[in-house]
């Protein structure tokens, strides 16, 4: 998982071509609830609706620095809560009055795009921020209409389909402030690194 501001994105992607790992520290440590991060009450309600009571270790380590705008490169096991670790700071920092895409999450597969976008939508259900999944095997026209209808602030996309949209100029990323490359190691294994660099 990686969330970085766009200014340093190319350098960070280059660094990821080597194995860059940040092991989660503090397993078993006593943590306070999500309220301790100073999150918007609407996000806290979304967390409550999803049934989460206390942060997992990766969330404890990542949320605070990401809220402060720091770059993070981290690793966590499946089911450890890494999506929330980057989704909450991104949703917190999105400016809902700006009708443009401000956050981008790149994922390797269609299934992950749907899963991650669904988590963003559930977390942000009480906020104006909308999240749109973009992936191959689905109608381009349908995705374009979804962009126009929802005023998406966040896009969760597979690299190939997002490149198609960028080439057709049906997606504008000029207002994007935050980028996550989820499952970056799998992206490398699947040969997506050149597509990721082209997007960023």
CSV table of C-alpha atoms in Angstrom, one decimal:
chain,number,residue,atom,x,y,z
A,1,UNK,CA,0.0,0.0,0.0
A,2,UNK,CA,1.3,3.4,-0.8
A,3,UNK,CA,-0.3,6.8,-0.4
A,4,UNK,CA,1.7,9.8,-1.6
A,5,UNK,CA,1.2,13.4,-2.7
A,6,UNK,CA,1.6,13.8,-6.5
A,7,UNK,CA,4.7,16.0,-6.2
A,8,UNK,CA,6.9,13.0,-5.3
A,9,UNK,CA,5.0,10.3,-7.0
A,10,UNK,CA,7.5,9.4,-9.7
A,11,UNK,CA,10.4,9.1,-7.3
A,12,UNK,CA,8.3,7.0,-5.0
A,13,UNK,CA,7.2,4.6,-7.8
A,14,UNK,CA,10.9,4.2,-8.8
A,15,UNK,CA,11.8,3.3,-5.2
A,16,UNK,CA,9.0,0.7,-5.2
A,17,UNK,CA,10.7,-1.2,-8.0
A,18,UNK,CA,13.0,-2.4,-5.3
A,19,UNK,CA,11.4,-4.2,-2.4
A,20,UNK,CA,10.4,-1.4,0.0
A,21,UNK,CA,8.6,-2.7,3.1
A,22,UNK,CA,7.4,-1.0,6.3
A,23,UNK,CA,6.5,-3.7,8.7
A,24,UNK,CA,3.6,-2.9,11.0
A,25,UNK,CA,4.8,-2.2,14.5
A,26,UNK,CA,2.9,-2.2,17.7
A,27,UNK,CA,0.9,-5.5,17.4
A,28,UNK,CA,-1.0,-6.0,20.6
A,29,UNK,CA,-0.4,-2.4,21.7
A,30,UNK,CA,-3.2,-0.5,23.5
A,31,UNK,CA,-4.8,1.9,21.1
A,32,UNK,CA,-7.5,4.5,21.4
A,33,UNK,CA,-10.6,4.5,19.2
A,34,UNK,CA,-10.9,6.2,15.8
A,35,UNK,CA,-12.0,9.4,17.6
A,36,UNK,CA,-8.4,10.0,18.6
A,37,UNK,CA,-7.5,10.8,15.0
A,38,UNK,CA,-9.7,13.9,14.9
A,39,UNK,CA,-11.8,12.6,12.0
A,40,UNK,CA,-14.9,14.2,10.6
A,41,UNK,CA,-18.0,13.0,12.6
A,42,UNK,CA,-19.6,11.9,9.4
A,43,UNK,CA,-16.6,9.6,8.8
A,44,UNK,CA,-16.8,8.3,12.3
A,45,UNK,CA,-20.5,7.5,11.7
A,46,UNK,CA,-19.4,5.6,8.6
A,47,UNK,CA,-16.9,3.6,10.6
A,48,UNK,CA,-19.5,2.8,13.2
A,49,UNK,CA,-22.0,1.7,10.5
A,50,UNK,CA,-19.4,-0.7,9.3
A,51,UNK,CA,-18.9,-2.2,12.7
A,52,UNK,CA,-15.4,-1.1,13.5
A,53,UNK,CA,-14.6,-0.3,17.1
A,54,UNK,CA,-10.9,0.2,17.3
A,55,UNK,CA,-8.1,0.6,14.7
A,56,UNK,CA,-6.0,-2.3,13.6
A,57,UNK,CA,-2.2,-1.9,13.9
A,58,UNK,CA,-1.7,-0.8,10.3
A,59,UNK,CA,-4.4,1.8,10.8
A,60,UNK,CA,-2.8,3.0,14.0
A,61,UNK,CA,0.6,3.4,12.3
A,62,UNK,CA,-0.6,5.0,9.0
A,63,UNK,CA,-3.7,7.2,9.6
A,64,UNK,CA,-2.0,9.9,11.7
A,65,UNK,CA,1.0,10.5,9.3
A,66,UNK,CA,-1.3,10.4,6.2
A,67,UNK,CA,-3.6,13.0,7.8
A,68,UNK,CA,-0.5,15.2,8.1
A,69,UNK,CA,0.3,14.8,4.4
A,70,UNK,CA,3.2,12.5,4.9
A,71,UNK,CA,4.2,9.8,2.3
A,72,UNK,CA,3.7,6.2,3.4
A,73,UNK,CA,5.0,3.0,1.9
A,74,UNK,CA,3.7,0.1,4.0
A,75,UNK,CA,2.9,-3.6,4.0
A,76,UNK,CA,0.2,-5.5,5.8
A,77,UNK,CA,-1.5,-8.9,5.4
A,78,UNK,CA,-4.9,-9.3,3.8
A,79,UNK,CA,-7.7,-8.7,6.2
A,80,UNK,CA,-5.5,-6.4,8.4
A,81,UNK,CA,-7.5,-3.2,7.6
A,82,UNK,CA,-5.1,-1.6,5.1
A,83,UNK,CA,-7.9,-0.2,2.9
A,84,UNK,CA,-9.3,1.8,5.9
A,85,UNK,CA,-5.7,2.9,6.7
A,86,UNK,CA,-5.5,5.0,3.5
A,87,UNK,CA,-9.2,5.5,2.8
A,88,UNK,CA,-10.0,7.4,6.0
A,89,UNK,CA,-7.2,10.0,5.5
A,90,UNK,CA,-8.1,10.5,1.8
A,91,UNK,CA,-11.8,11.0,2.6
A,92,UNK,CA,-10.9,13.4,5.4
A,93,UNK,CA,-8.7,15.5,3.2
A,94,UNK,CA,-11.0,15.6,0.1
A,95,UNK,CA,-12.5,19.0,-0.5
A,96,UNK,CA,-16.2,18.2,-1.3
A,97,UNK,CA,-16.9,21.6,-2.8
A,98,UNK,CA,-14.4,21.0,-5.6
A,99,UNK,CA,-16.2,19.1,-8.3
A,100,UNK,CA,-13.1,17.3,-9.6
A,101,UNK,CA,-11.3,14.0,-9.0
A,102,UNK,CA,-9.0,14.6,-6.1
A,103,UNK,CA,-8.0,11.0,-5.1
A,104,UNK,CA,-6.8,8.1,-7.2
A,105,UNK,CA,-6.4,4.5,-6.1
A,106,UNK,CA,-4.7,2.1,-8.5
A,107,UNK,CA,-5.4,-1.6,-8.1
A,108,UNK,CA,-4.3,-4.6,-10.1
A,109,UNK,CA,-7.7,-6.3,-10.7
A,110,UNK,CA,-11.4,-5.6,-11.4
A,111,UNK,CA,-12.4,-7.5,-8.3
A,112,UNK,CA,-10.2,-5.3,-6.1
A,113,UNK,CA,-11.4,-2.1,-7.8
A,114,UNK,CA,-15.0,-3.0,-6.9
A,115,UNK,CA,-14.1,-4.1,-3.3
A,116,UNK,CA,-12.0,-1.0,-2.6
A,117,UNK,CA,-14.6,1.4,-4.2
A,118,UNK,CA,-17.3,-0.2,-2.1
A,119,UNK,CA,-15.4,0.4,1.1
A,120,UNK,CA,-14.8,4.0,0.2
A,121,UNK,CA,-18.5,4.4,-0.5
A,122,UNK,CA,-19.5,2.8,2.8
A,123,UNK,CA,-17.1,4.9,4.8
A,124,UNK,CA,-18.1,8.1,3.1
A,125,UNK,CA,-21.8,7.4,2.9
A,126,UNK,CA,-22.6,10.4,5.1
A,127,UNK,CA,-20.3,12.7,3.2
A,128,UNK,CA,-20.7,14.3,-0.2
A,129,UNK,CA,-17.6,12.5,-1.6
A,130,UNK,CA,-18.4,9.9,-4.2
A,131,UNK,CA,-16.1,7.1,-5.4
A,132,UNK,CA,-16.3,5.5,-8.9
A,133,UNK,CA,-14.6,2.2,-9.8
A,134,UNK,CA,-13.0,2.0,-13.2
A,135,UNK,CA,-12.0,-1.3,-14.7
A,136,UNK,CA,-11.9,-3.3,-17.9
A,137,UNK,CA,-14.7,-5.6,-19.1
A,138,UNK,CA,-17.3,-3.0,-18.4
A,139,UNK,CA,-19.0,-0.4,-20.6
A,140,UNK,CA,-16.8,2.7,-21.2
A,141,UNK,CA,-20.0,4.7,-21.8
A,142,UNK,CA,-21.5,3.6,-18.6
A,143,UNK,CA,-18.3,4.6,-16.7
A,144,UNK,CA,-18.3,8.0,-18.4
A,145,UNK,CA,-22.0,8.6,-17.4
A,146,UNK,CA,-21.1,7.6,-13.9
A,147,UNK,CA,-18.4,10.2,-13.8
A,148,UNK,CA,-20.7,12.9,-15.0
A,149,UNK,CA,-23.6,11.9,-12.8
A,150,UNK,CA,-21.8,11.4,-9.5
A,151,UNK,CA,-19.2,14.2,-9.6
A,152,UNK,CA,-16.7,11.6,-8.4
A,153,UNK,CA,-14.0,12.9,-6.0
A,154,UNK,CA,-12.2,9.6,-5.8
A,155,UNK,CA,-11.5,7.0,-8.6
A,156,UNK,CA,-10.5,3.4,-7.9
A,157,UNK,CA,-9.1,2.0,-11.2
A,158,UNK,CA,-7.1,-0.7,-12.9
A,159,UNK,CA,-4.2,0.8,-14.9
A,160,UNK,CA,-5.2,-0.4,-18.3
A,161,UNK,CA,-8.8,1.0,-18.3
A,162,UNK,CA,-7.8,4.2,-16.7
A,163,UNK,CA,-5.2,4.8,-19.5
A,164,UNK,CA,-8.0,4.2,-22.0
A,165,UNK,CA,-10.0,6.9,-20.4
A,166,UNK,CA,-7.1,9.3,-20.2
A,167,UNK,CA,-6.3,8.8,-23.9
A,168,UNK,CA,-9.9,9.5,-24.8
A,169,UNK,CA,-9.9,12.5,-22.4
A,170,UNK,CA,-13.0,11.2,-20.6
A,171,UNK,CA,-11.2,11.4,-17.2
A,172,UNK,CA,-9.4,14.5,-16.0
A,173,UNK,CA,-6.8,13.9,-13.2
A,174,UNK,CA,-5.4,17.5,-13.1
A,175,UNK,CA,-7.0,18.1,-9.7
A,176,UNK,CA,-5.7,14.9,-8.2
A,177,UNK,CA,-3.9,15.5,-4.9
A,178,UNK,CA,-3.6,12.0,-3.5
A,179,UNK,CA,-2.5,8.7,-5.0
A,180,UNK,CA,-2.6,5.2,-3.6
A,181,UNK,CA,-0.9,2.2,-5.3
A,182,UNK,CA,-2.6,-0.8,-3.6
A,183,UNK,CA,-0.9,-4.2,-3.8
A,184,UNK,CA,2.1,-2.6,-5.5
A,185,UNK,CA,4.1,-5.8,-5.4
A,186,UNK,CA,1.3,-7.6,-7.3
A,187,UNK,CA,1.3,-4.7,-9.8
A,188,UNK,CA,5.0,-5.2,-10.4
A,189,UNK,CA,4.5,-9.0,-10.8
A,190,UNK,CA,1.7,-8.5,-13.3
A,191,UNK,CA,3.8,-6.0,-15.4
A,192,UNK,CA,1.8,-2.9,-14.7
A,193,UNK,CA,4.6,-0.7,-13.6
A,194,UNK,CA,5.0,1.0,-17.0
A,195,UNK,CA,1.2,1.7,-17.1
A,196,UNK,CA,1.4,3.1,-13.5
A,197,UNK,CA,4.2,5.4,-14.5
A,198,UNK,CA,2.3,6.6,-17.6
A,199,UNK,CA,-0.7,7.5,-15.5
A,200,UNK,CA,1.3,9.3,-12.9
